[in-house]
């Protein structure tokens, strides 16, 4: 039941193609640049659609937390909408350089990582979503918080229910025991990279949980 990120990663590409804001225009030069950067994984129609989606939410070309919240809620992916929610962990996945704003290039890189599971981009996205304080380590508490958030947003389970808490705790413990090579109770980038090298499916699992 933990599926927030994978749905969110693919959803904008199949939602009302061409139905969003028509005023944002992308130049031919930009289109070529973005197609090249995306290794041809998205076609021109998809890039133009994403450009309109992005600039509808962020007309200035830079999406901060406020614009991002509106963007998420406008997509109507999640069943649970809470006025207090700001989707910080999702924002971190997009904000590659950590400057507090999302550019269209970062937006595209997120889609590339999530939709096509580009290894390098997906690794950075996944790690950022879980590493709440940005110190280069994912703690037990950060893992639990991220999974609880994603589960709550999807609205299929009551995250306060004892059995759901137990399931989340058990899954987090399983992940840490599998990845935490030096048994210090947290996951470093190096440990996750090594776990991914041996078991590539670990990134997909973490993507689906967050």
JSON list of C-alpha atoms in Angstrom, two decimals:
[
{"chain": "A", "resi": 1, "resn": "UNK", "atom": "CA", "xyz": [0.00, 0.00, 0.00]},
{"chain": "A", "resi": 2, "resn": "UNK", "atom": "CA", "xyz": [2.98, 2.35, -0.12]},
{"chain": "A", "resi": 3, "resn": "UNK", "atom": "CA", "xyz": [2.89, 3.70, -3.68]},
{"chain": "A", "resi": 4, "resn": "UNK", "atom": "CA", "xyz": [2.98, 7.51, -3.57]},
{"chain": "A", "resi": 5, "resn": "UNK", "atom": "CA", "xyz": [6.12, 8.25, -5.52]},
{"chain": "A", "resi": 6, "resn": "UNK", "atom": "CA", "xyz": [5.66, 5.89, -8.44]},
{"chain": "A", "resi": 7, "resn": "UNK", "atom": "CA", "xyz": [2.17, 7.18, -9.14]},
{"chain": "A", "resi": 8, "resn": "UNK", "atom": "CA", "xyz": [3.28, 10.75, -8.72]},
{"chain": "A", "resi": 9, "resn": "UNK", "atom": "CA", "xyz": [6.27, 10.20, -10.98]},
{"chain": "A", "resi": 10, "resn": "UNK", "atom": "CA", "xyz": [4.20, 8.98, -13.93]},
{"chain": "A", "resi": 11, "resn": "UNK", "atom": "CA", "xyz": [0.90, 10.73, -13.39]},
{"chain": "A", "resi": 12, "resn": "UNK", "atom": "CA", "xyz": [1.55, 14.15, -14.98]},
{"chain": "A", "resi": 13, "resn": "UNK", "atom": "CA", "xyz": [2.43, 12.51, -18.30]},
{"chain": "A", "resi": 14, "resn": "UNK", "atom": "CA", "xyz": [-0.97, 10.87, -18.73]},
{"chain": "A", "resi": 15, "resn": "UNK", "atom": "CA", "xyz": [-3.28, 13.49, -17.20]},
{"chain": "A", "resi": 16, "resn": "UNK", "atom": "CA", "xyz": [-5.28, 15.56, -19.71]},
{"chain": "A", "resi": 17, "resn": "UNK", "atom": "CA", "xyz": [-2.53, 16.01, -22.26]},
{"chain": "A", "resi": 18, "resn": "UNK", "atom": "CA", "xyz": [-2.74, 19.54, -23.59]},
{"chain": "A", "resi": 19, "resn": "UNK", "atom": "CA", "xyz": [-5.56, 20.55, -21.25]},
{"chain": "A", "resi": 20, "resn": "UNK", "atom": "CA", "xyz": [-3.50, 22.67, -18.87]},
{"chain": "A", "resi": 21, "resn": "UNK", "atom": "CA", "xyz": [-2.28, 26.22, -19.27]},
{"chain": "A", "resi": 22, "resn": "UNK", "atom": "CA", "xyz": [-1.59, 26.97, -22.96]},
{"chain": "A", "resi": 23, "resn": "UNK", "atom": "CA", "xyz": [0.21, 30.30, -22.43]},
{"chain": "A", "resi": 24, "resn": "UNK", "atom": "CA", "xyz": [3.63, 28.88, -21.51]},
{"chain": "A", "resi": 25, "resn": "UNK", "atom": "CA", "xyz": [5.68, 28.45, -24.66]},
{"chain": "A", "resi": 26, "resn": "UNK", "atom": "CA", "xyz": [8.96, 26.62, -25.04]},
{"chain": "A", "resi": 27, "resn": "UNK", "atom": "CA", "xyz": [11.43, 27.74, -27.68]},
{"chain": "A", "resi": 28, "resn": "UNK", "atom": "CA", "xyz": [12.80, 25.35, -30.29]},
{"chain": "A", "resi": 29, "resn": "UNK", "atom": "CA", "xyz": [16.29, 25.83, -28.82]},
{"chain": "A", "resi": 30, "resn": "UNK", "atom": "CA", "xyz": [15.09, 24.90, -25.34]},
{"chain": "A", "resi": 31, "resn": "UNK", "atom": "CA", "xyz": [13.23, 21.90, -26.72]},
{"chain": "A", "resi": 32, "resn": "UNK", "atom": "CA", "xyz": [16.37, 20.57, -28.37]},
{"chain": "A", "resi": 33, "resn": "UNK", "atom": "CA", "xyz": [18.37, 21.19, -25.20]},
{"chain": "A", "resi": 34, "resn": "UNK", "atom": "CA", "xyz": [15.88, 19.34, -23.00]},
{"chain": "A", "resi": 35, "resn": "UNK", "atom": "CA", "xyz": [15.50, 16.42, -25.41]},
{"chain": "A", "resi": 36, "resn": "UNK", "atom": "CA", "xyz": [19.27, 16.01, -25.44]},
{"chain": "A", "resi": 37, "resn": "UNK", "atom": "CA", "xyz": [19.50, 16.24, -21.66]},
{"chain": "A", "resi": 38, "resn": "UNK", "atom": "CA", "xyz": [16.79, 13.60, -21.34]},
{"chain": "A", "resi": 39, "resn": "UNK", "atom": "CA", "xyz": [18.57, 11.25, -23.77]},
{"chain": "A", "resi": 40, "resn": "UNK", "atom": "CA", "xyz": [15.48, 11.16, -25.96]},
{"chain": "A", "resi": 41, "resn": "UNK", "atom": "CA", "xyz": [13.42, 9.39, -23.31]},
{"chain": "A", "resi": 42, "resn": "UNK", "atom": "CA", "xyz": [10.60, 11.94, -23.61]},
{"chain": "A", "resi": 43, "resn": "UNK", "atom": "CA", "xyz": [9.27, 13.16, -26.95]},
{"chain": "A", "resi": 44, "resn": "UNK", "atom": "CA", "xyz": [8.48, 16.76, -27.86]},
{"chain": "A", "resi": 45, "resn": "UNK", "atom": "CA", "xyz": [4.80, 16.45, -27.00]},
{"chain": "A", "resi": 46, "resn": "UNK", "atom": "CA", "xyz": [5.61, 15.17, -23.51]},
{"chain": "A", "resi": 47, "resn": "UNK", "atom": "CA", "xyz": [8.23, 17.85, -22.87]},
{"chain": "A", "resi": 48, "resn": "UNK", "atom": "CA", "xyz": [5.86, 20.60, -24.00]},
{"chain": "A", "resi": 49, "resn": "UNK", "atom": "CA", "xyz": [3.13, 19.20, -21.76]},
{"chain": "A", "resi": 50, "resn": "UNK", "atom": "CA", "xyz": [5.44, 19.10, -18.76]},
{"chain": "A", "resi": 51, "resn": "UNK", "atom": "CA", "xyz": [6.64, 22.61, -19.55]},
{"chain": "A", "resi": 52, "resn": "UNK", "atom": "CA", "xyz": [3.05, 23.89, -19.46]},
{"chain": "A", "resi": 53, "resn": "UNK", "atom": "CA", "xyz": [2.32, 22.01, -16.22]},
{"chain": "A", "resi": 54, "resn": "UNK", "atom": "CA", "xyz": [5.43, 23.40, -14.57]},
{"chain": "A", "resi": 55, "resn": "UNK", "atom": "CA", "xyz": [4.92, 27.00, -15.67]},
{"chain": "A", "resi": 56, "resn": "UNK", "atom": "CA", "xyz": [1.24, 26.94, -14.77]},
{"chain": "A", "resi": 57, "resn": "UNK", "atom": "CA", "xyz": [2.34, 26.33, -11.18]},
{"chain": "A", "resi": 58, "resn": "UNK", "atom": "CA", "xyz": [5.50, 28.46, -11.40]},
{"chain": "A", "resi": 59, "resn": "UNK", "atom": "CA", "xyz": [5.13, 31.25, -14.00]},
{"chain": "A", "resi": 60, "resn": "UNK", "atom": "CA", "xyz": [8.48, 32.71, -12.93]},
{"chain": "A", "resi": 61, "resn": "UNK", "atom": "CA", "xyz": [10.25, 29.50, -13.92]},
{"chain": "A", "resi": 62, "resn": "UNK", "atom": "CA", "xyz": [11.27, 28.68, -10.35]},
{"chain": "A", "resi": 63, "resn": "UNK", "atom": "CA", "xyz": [8.99, 26.63, -8.11]},
{"chain": "A", "resi": 64, "resn": "UNK", "atom": "CA", "xyz": [9.25, 27.24, -4.38]},
{"chain": "A", "resi": 65, "resn": "UNK", "atom": "CA", "xyz": [7.49, 25.26, -1.63]},
{"chain": "A", "resi": 66, "resn": "UNK", "atom": "CA", "xyz": [4.25, 27.27, -1.94]},
{"chain": "A", "resi": 67, "resn": "UNK", "atom": "CA", "xyz": [4.01, 26.76, -5.70]},
{"chain": "A", "resi": 68, "resn": "UNK", "atom": "CA", "xyz": [4.99, 23.13, -5.30]},
{"chain": "A", "resi": 69, "resn": "UNK", "atom": "CA", "xyz": [2.18, 22.49, -2.82]},
{"chain": "A", "resi": 70, "resn": "UNK", "atom": "CA", "xyz": [-0.34, 23.94, -5.28]},
{"chain": "A", "resi": 71, "resn": "UNK", "atom": "CA", "xyz": [1.17, 21.89, -8.09]},
{"chain": "A", "resi": 72, "resn": "UNK", "atom": "CA", "xyz": [0.83, 18.66, -6.11]},
{"chain": "A", "resi": 73, "resn": "UNK", "atom": "CA", "xyz": [-2.74, 19.35, -5.09]},
{"chain": "A", "resi": 74, "resn": "UNK", "atom": "CA", "xyz": [-3.78, 20.46, -8.59]},
{"chain": "A", "resi": 75, "resn": "UNK", "atom": "CA", "xyz": [-2.67, 17.06, -9.93]},
{"chain": "A", "resi": 76, "resn": "UNK", "atom": "CA", "xyz": [-5.18, 15.37, -7.57]},
{"chain": "A", "resi": 77, "resn": "UNK", "atom": "CA", "xyz": [-2.94, 12.34, -7.14]},
{"chain": "A", "resi": 78, "resn": "UNK", "atom": "CA", "xyz": [-3.38, 11.96, -3.40]},
{"chain": "A", "resi": 79, "resn": "UNK", "atom": "CA", "xyz": [-6.67, 11.17, -1.69]},
{"chain": "A", "resi": 80, "resn": "UNK", "atom": "CA", "xyz": [-5.77, 13.09, 1.45]},
{"chain": "A", "resi": 81, "resn": "UNK", "atom": "CA", "xyz": [-5.37, 16.87, 1.17]},
{"chain": "A", "resi": 82, "resn": "UNK", "atom": "CA", "xyz": [-4.28, 18.64, 4.33]},
{"chain": "A", "resi": 83, "resn": "UNK", "atom": "CA", "xyz": [-3.90, 22.41, 4.38]},
{"chain": "A", "resi": 84, "resn": "UNK", "atom": "CA", "xyz": [-0.97, 21.99, 6.79]},
{"chain": "A", "resi": 85, "resn": "UNK", "atom": "CA", "xyz": [0.91, 19.64, 4.46]},
{"chain": "A", "resi": 86, "resn": "UNK", "atom": "CA", "xyz": [3.76, 20.98, 2.33]},
{"chain": "A", "resi": 87, "resn": "UNK", "atom": "CA", "xyz": [5.14, 17.71, 0.87]},
{"chain": "A", "resi": 88, "resn": "UNK", "atom": "CA", "xyz": [8.69, 18.42, 1.97]},
{"chain": "A", "resi": 89, "resn": "UNK", "atom": "CA", "xyz": [10.05, 14.97, 1.12]},
{"chain": "A", "resi": 90, "resn": "UNK", "atom": "CA", "xyz": [8.72, 15.15, -2.43]},
{"chain": "A", "resi": 91, "resn": "UNK", "atom": "CA", "xyz": [10.11, 18.67, -2.79]},
{"chain": "A", "resi": 92, "resn": "UNK", "atom": "CA", "xyz": [13.56, 17.43, -1.76]},
{"chain": "A", "resi": 93, "resn": "UNK", "atom": "CA", "xyz": [13.38, 14.80, -4.51]},
{"chain": "A", "resi": 94, "resn": "UNK", "atom": "CA", "xyz": [12.91, 17.52, -7.12]},
{"chain": "A", "resi": 95, "resn": "UNK", "atom": "CA", "xyz": [15.25, 20.15, -5.66]},
{"chain": "A", "resi": 96, "resn": "UNK", "atom": "CA", "xyz": [18.48, 18.54, -6.82]},
{"chain": "A", "resi": 97, "resn": "UNK", "atom": "CA", "xyz": [20.82, 21.35, -5.74]},
{"chain": "A", "resi": 98, "resn": "UNK", "atom": "CA", "xyz": [19.01, 21.98, -2.46]},
{"chain": "A", "resi": 99, "resn": "UNK", "atom": "CA", "xyz": [18.61, 25.72, -3.02]},
{"chain": "A", "resi": 100, "resn": "UNK", "atom": "CA", "xyz": [14.94, 25.75, -2.01]},
{"chain": "A", "resi": 101, "resn": "UNK", "atom": "CA", "xyz": [13.57, 26.15, -5.53]},
{"chain": "A", "resi": 102, "resn": "UNK", "atom": "CA", "xyz": [12.83, 23.75, -8.37]},
{"chain": "A", "resi": 103, "resn": "UNK", "atom": "CA", "xyz": [13.84, 24.68, -11.92]},
{"chain": "A", "resi": 104, "resn": "UNK", "atom": "CA", "xyz": [12.28, 23.12, -14.99]},
{"chain": "A", "resi": 105, "resn": "UNK", "atom": "CA", "xyz": [15.51, 21.21, -15.61]},
{"chain": "A", "resi": 106, "resn": "UNK", "atom": "CA", "xyz": [15.28, 19.70, -12.11]},
{"chain": "A", "resi": 107, "resn": "UNK", "atom": "CA", "xyz": [11.62, 18.93, -12.74]},
{"chain": "A", "resi": 108, "resn": "UNK", "atom": "CA", "xyz": [12.57, 17.01, -15.89]},
{"chain": "A", "resi": 109, "resn": "UNK", "atom": "CA", "xyz": [15.36, 15.15, -14.12]},
{"chain": "A", "resi": 110, "resn": "UNK", "atom": "CA", "xyz": [12.89, 14.02, -11.46]},
{"chain": "A", "resi": 111, "resn": "UNK", "atom": "CA", "xyz": [10.56, 12.68, -14.15]},
{"chain": "A", "resi": 112, "resn": "UNK", "atom": "CA", "xyz": [13.46, 10.92, -15.87]},
{"chain": "A", "resi": 113, "resn": "UNK", "atom": "CA", "xyz": [14.53, 9.29, -12.63]},
{"chain": "A", "resi": 114, "resn": "UNK", "atom": "CA", "xyz": [11.06, 8.27, -11.50]},
{"chain": "A", "resi": 115, "resn": "UNK", "atom": "CA", "xyz": [9.49, 7.21, -14.79]},
{"chain": "A", "resi": 116, "resn": "UNK", "atom": "CA", "xyz": [12.48, 5.52, -16.40]},
{"chain": "A", "resi": 117, "resn": "UNK", "atom": "CA", "xyz": [14.41, 4.66, -13.23]},
{"chain": "A", "resi": 118, "resn": "UNK", "atom": "CA", "xyz": [17.58, 6.31, -14.52]},
{"chain": "A", "resi": 119, "resn": "UNK", "atom": "CA", "xyz": [20.02, 4.88, -11.95]},
{"chain": "A", "resi": 120, "resn": "UNK", "atom": "CA", "xyz": [22.04, 7.99, -11.08]},
{"chain": "A", "resi": 121, "resn": "UNK", "atom": "CA", "xyz": [19.08, 10.34, -11.01]},
{"chain": "A", "resi": 122, "resn": "UNK", "atom": "CA", "xyz": [16.86, 7.89, -9.15]},
{"chain": "A", "resi": 123, "resn": "UNK", "atom": "CA", "xyz": [19.55, 7.31, -6.54]},
{"chain": "A", "resi": 124, "resn": "UNK", "atom": "CA", "xyz": [19.85, 11.05, -5.84]},
{"chain": "A", "resi": 125, "resn": "UNK", "atom": "CA", "xyz": [16.08, 11.51, -5.78]},
{"chain": "A", "resi": 126, "resn": "UNK", "atom": "CA", "xyz": [15.47, 8.62, -3.41]},
{"chain": "A", "resi": 127, "resn": "UNK", "atom": "CA", "xyz": [18.28, 9.54, -1.04]},
{"chain": "A", "resi": 128, "resn": "UNK", "atom": "CA", "xyz": [17.16, 13.18, -0.87]},
{"chain": "A", "resi": 129, "resn": "UNK", "atom": "CA", "xyz": [13.56, 12.23, -0.14]},
{"chain": "A", "resi": 130, "resn": "UNK", "atom": "CA", "xyz": [14.59, 10.17, 2.88]},
{"chain": "A", "resi": 131, "resn": "UNK", "atom": "CA", "xyz": [17.48, 12.32, 4.14]},
{"chain": "A", "resi": 132, "resn": "UNK", "atom": "CA", "xyz": [15.31, 14.97, 5.82]},
{"chain": "A", "resi": 133, "resn": "UNK", "atom": "CA", "xyz": [18.13, 16.97, 7.43]},
{"chain": "A", "resi": 134, "resn": "UNK", "atom": "CA", "xyz": [20.47, 16.68, 4.46]},
{"chain": "A", "resi": 135, "resn": "UNK", "atom": "CA", "xyz": [23.41, 15.38, 6.48]},
{"chain": "A", "resi": 136, "resn": "UNK", "atom": "CA", "xyz": [24.21, 12.52, 4.12]},
{"chain": "A", "resi": 137, "resn": "UNK", "atom": "CA", "xyz": [22.66, 9.78, 6.26]},
{"chain": "A", "resi": 138, "resn": "UNK", "atom": "CA", "xyz": [19.19, 8.24, 6.43]},
{"chain": "A", "resi": 139, "resn": "UNK", "atom": "CA", "xyz": [18.16, 7.41, 9.97]},
{"chain": "A", "resi": 140, "resn": "UNK", "atom": "CA", "xyz": [15.54, 5.01, 11.24]},
{"chain": "A", "resi": 141, "resn": "UNK", "atom": "CA", "xyz": [13.35, 7.98, 12.19]},
{"chain": "A", "resi": 142, "resn": "UNK", "atom": "CA", "xyz": [13.68, 9.56, 8.74]},
{"chain": "A", "resi": 143, "resn": "UNK", "atom": "CA", "xyz": [12.72, 6.30, 7.06]},
{"chain": "A", "resi": 144, "resn": "UNK", "atom": "CA", "xyz": [9.68, 5.87, 9.28]},
{"chain": "A", "resi": 145, "resn": "UNK", "atom": "CA", "xyz": [8.56, 9.46, 8.74]},
{"chain": "A", "resi": 146, "resn": "UNK", "atom": "CA", "xyz": [8.87, 9.23, 4.96]},
{"chain": "A", "resi": 147, "resn": "UNK", "atom": "CA", "xyz": [6.89, 5.99, 4.71]},
{"chain": "A", "resi": 148, "resn": "UNK", "atom": "CA", "xyz": [4.20, 7.28, 7.07]},
{"chain": "A", "resi": 149, "resn": "UNK", "atom": "CA", "xyz": [3.85, 10.45, 5.00]},
{"chain": "A", "resi": 150, "resn": "UNK", "atom": "CA", "xyz": [3.51, 8.58, 1.72]},
{"chain": "A", "resi": 151, "resn": "UNK", "atom": "CA", "xyz": [1.02, 6.14, 3.21]},
{"chain": "A", "resi": 152, "resn": "UNK", "atom": "CA", "xyz": [-1.06, 8.95, 4.68]},
{"chain": "A", "resi": 153, "resn": "UNK", "atom": "CA", "xyz": [-1.15, 10.88, 1.40]},
{"chain": "A", "resi": 154, "resn": "UNK", "atom": "CA", "xyz": [-2.45, 7.88, -0.52]},
{"chain": "A", "resi": 155, "resn": "UNK", "atom": "CA", "xyz": [-5.30, 7.60, 1.96]},
{"chain": "A", "resi": 156, "resn": "UNK", "atom": "CA", "xyz": [-5.70, 3.83, 1.78]},
{"chain": "A", "resi": 157, "resn": "UNK", "atom": "CA", "xyz": [-4.59, 3.15, 5.36]},
{"chain": "A", "resi": 158, "resn": "UNK", "atom": "CA", "xyz": [-4.96, 4.73, 8.76]},
{"chain": "A", "resi": 159, "resn": "UNK", "atom": "CA", "xyz": [-1.36, 5.46, 9.72]},
{"chain": "A", "resi": 160, "resn": "UNK", "atom": "CA", "xyz": [-2.41, 5.70, 13.36]},
{"chain": "A", "resi": 161, "resn": "UNK", "atom": "CA", "xyz": [-3.70, 2.13, 13.38]},
{"chain": "A", "resi": 162, "resn": "UNK", "atom": "CA", "xyz": [-1.42, -0.17, 15.43]},
{"chain": "A", "resi": 163, "resn": "UNK", "atom": "CA", "xyz": [-1.21, -2.80, 12.70]},
{"chain": "A", "resi": 164, "resn": "UNK", "atom": "CA", "xyz": [-0.15, -0.21, 10.11]},
{"chain": "A", "resi": 165, "resn": "UNK", "atom": "CA", "xyz": [2.47, 1.22, 12.45]},
{"chain": "A", "resi": 166, "resn": "UNK", "atom": "CA", "xyz": [3.79, -2.30, 13.03]},
{"chain": "A", "resi": 167, "resn": "UNK", "atom": "CA", "xyz": [3.99, -2.98, 9.29]},
{"chain": "A", "resi": 168, "resn": "UNK", "atom": "CA", "xyz": [5.87, 0.26, 8.67]},
{"chain": "A", "resi": 169, "resn": "UNK", "atom": "CA", "xyz": [8.25, -0.36, 11.56]},
{"chain": "A", "resi": 170, "resn": "UNK", "atom": "CA", "xyz": [8.94, -3.90, 10.37]},
{"chain": "A", "resi": 171, "resn": "UNK", "atom": "CA", "xyz": [9.63, -2.74, 6.80]},
{"chain": "A", "resi": 172, "resn": "UNK", "atom": "CA", "xyz": [11.96, 0.03, 7.97]},
{"chain": "A", "resi": 173, "resn": "UNK", "atom": "CA", "xyz": [13.86, -2.37, 10.21]},
{"chain": "A", "resi": 174, "resn": "UNK", "atom": "CA", "xyz": [14.20, -4.80, 7.32]},
{"chain": "A", "resi": 175, "resn": "UNK", "atom": "CA", "xyz": [15.61, -2.09, 5.05]},
{"chain": "A", "resi": 176, "resn": "UNK", "atom": "CA", "xyz": [18.13, -0.88, 7.62]},
{"chain": "A", "resi": 177, "resn": "UNK", "atom": "CA", "xyz": [19.33, -4.36, 8.45]},
{"chain": "A", "resi": 178, "resn": "UNK", "atom": "CA", "xyz": [19.77, -5.07, 4.74]},
{"chain": "A", "resi": 179, "resn": "UNK", "atom": "CA", "xyz": [21.60, -1.83, 3.80]},
{"chain": "A", "resi": 180, "resn": "UNK", "atom": "CA", "xyz": [23.35, -0.72, 7.00]},
{"chain": "A", "resi": 181, "resn": "UNK", "atom": "CA", "xyz": [26.66, -2.51, 6.49]},
{"chain": "A", "resi": 182, "resn": "UNK", "atom": "CA", "xyz": [28.47, -1.10, 9.55]},
{"chain": "A", "resi": 183, "resn": "UNK", "atom": "CA", "xyz": [25.45, -1.54, 11.87]},
{"chain": "A", "resi": 184, "resn": "UNK", "atom": "CA", "xyz": [25.45, 2.05, 13.12]},
{"chain": "A", "resi": 185, "resn": "UNK", "atom": "CA", "xyz": [21.68, 2.32, 12.77]},
{"chain": "A", "resi": 186, "resn": "UNK", "atom": "CA", "xyz": [21.68, 4.61, 9.74]},
{"chain": "A", "resi": 187, "resn": "UNK", "atom": "CA", "xyz": [22.27, 4.42, 6.00]},
{"chain": "A", "resi": 188, "resn": "UNK", "atom": "CA", "xyz": [25.03, 6.36, 4.26]},
{"chain": "A", "resi": 189, "resn": "UNK", "atom": "CA", "xyz": [25.19, 7.08, 0.55]},
{"chain": "A", "resi": 190, "resn": "UNK", "atom": "CA", "xyz": [28.04, 4.65, 0.22]},
{"chain": "A", "resi": 191, "resn": "UNK", "atom": "CA", "xyz": [26.06, 1.88, 1.91]},
{"chain": "A", "resi": 192, "resn": "UNK", "atom": "CA", "xyz": [23.05, 2.46, -0.31]},
{"chain": "A", "resi": 193, "resn": "UNK", "atom": "CA", "xyz": [25.25, 2.53, -3.40]},
{"chain": "A", "resi": 194, "resn": "UNK", "atom": "CA", "xyz": [26.80, -0.80, -2.42]},
{"chain": "A", "resi": 195, "resn": "UNK", "atom": "CA", "xyz": [23.39, -2.30, -1.69]},
{"chain": "A", "resi": 196, "resn": "UNK", "atom": "CA", "xyz": [22.17, -1.08, -5.08]},
{"chain": "A", "resi": 197, "resn": "UNK", "atom": "CA", "xyz": [25.22, -2.56, -6.81]},
{"chain": "A", "resi": 198, "resn": "UNK", "atom": "CA", "xyz": [24.41, -5.98, -5.35]},
{"chain": "A", "resi": 199, "resn": "UNK", "atom": "CA", "xyz": [20.62, -5.68, -5.47]},
{"chain": "A", "resi": 200, "resn": "UNK", "atom": "CA", "xyz": [19.40, -3.09, -8.02]},
{"chain": "A", "resi": 201, "resn": "UNK", "atom": "CA", "xyz": [15.80, -3.62, -6.94]},
{"chain": "A", "resi": 202, "resn": "UNK", "atom": "CA", "xyz": [16.47, -1.75, -3.67]},
{"chain": "A", "resi": 203, "resn": "UNK", "atom": "CA", "xyz": [16.02, 1.65, -5.32]},
{"chain": "A", "resi": 204, "resn": "UNK", "atom": "CA", "xyz": [12.66, 0.69, -6.82]},
{"chain": "A", "resi": 205, "resn": "UNK", "atom": "CA", "xyz": [11.49, -0.51, -3.43]},
{"chain": "A", "resi": 206, "resn": "UNK", "atom": "CA", "xyz": [12.57, 2.71, -1.74]},
{"chain": "A", "resi": 207, "resn": "UNK", "atom": "CA", "xyz": [10.99, 4.75, -4.53]},
{"chain": "A", "resi": 208, "resn": "UNK", "atom": "CA", "xyz": [7.68, 3.00, -4.04]},
{"chain": "A", "resi": 209, "resn": "UNK", "atom": "CA", "xyz": [7.78, 3.42, -0.27]},
{"chain": "A", "resi": 210, "resn": "UNK", "atom": "CA", "xyz": [8.35, 7.18, -0.34]}
]
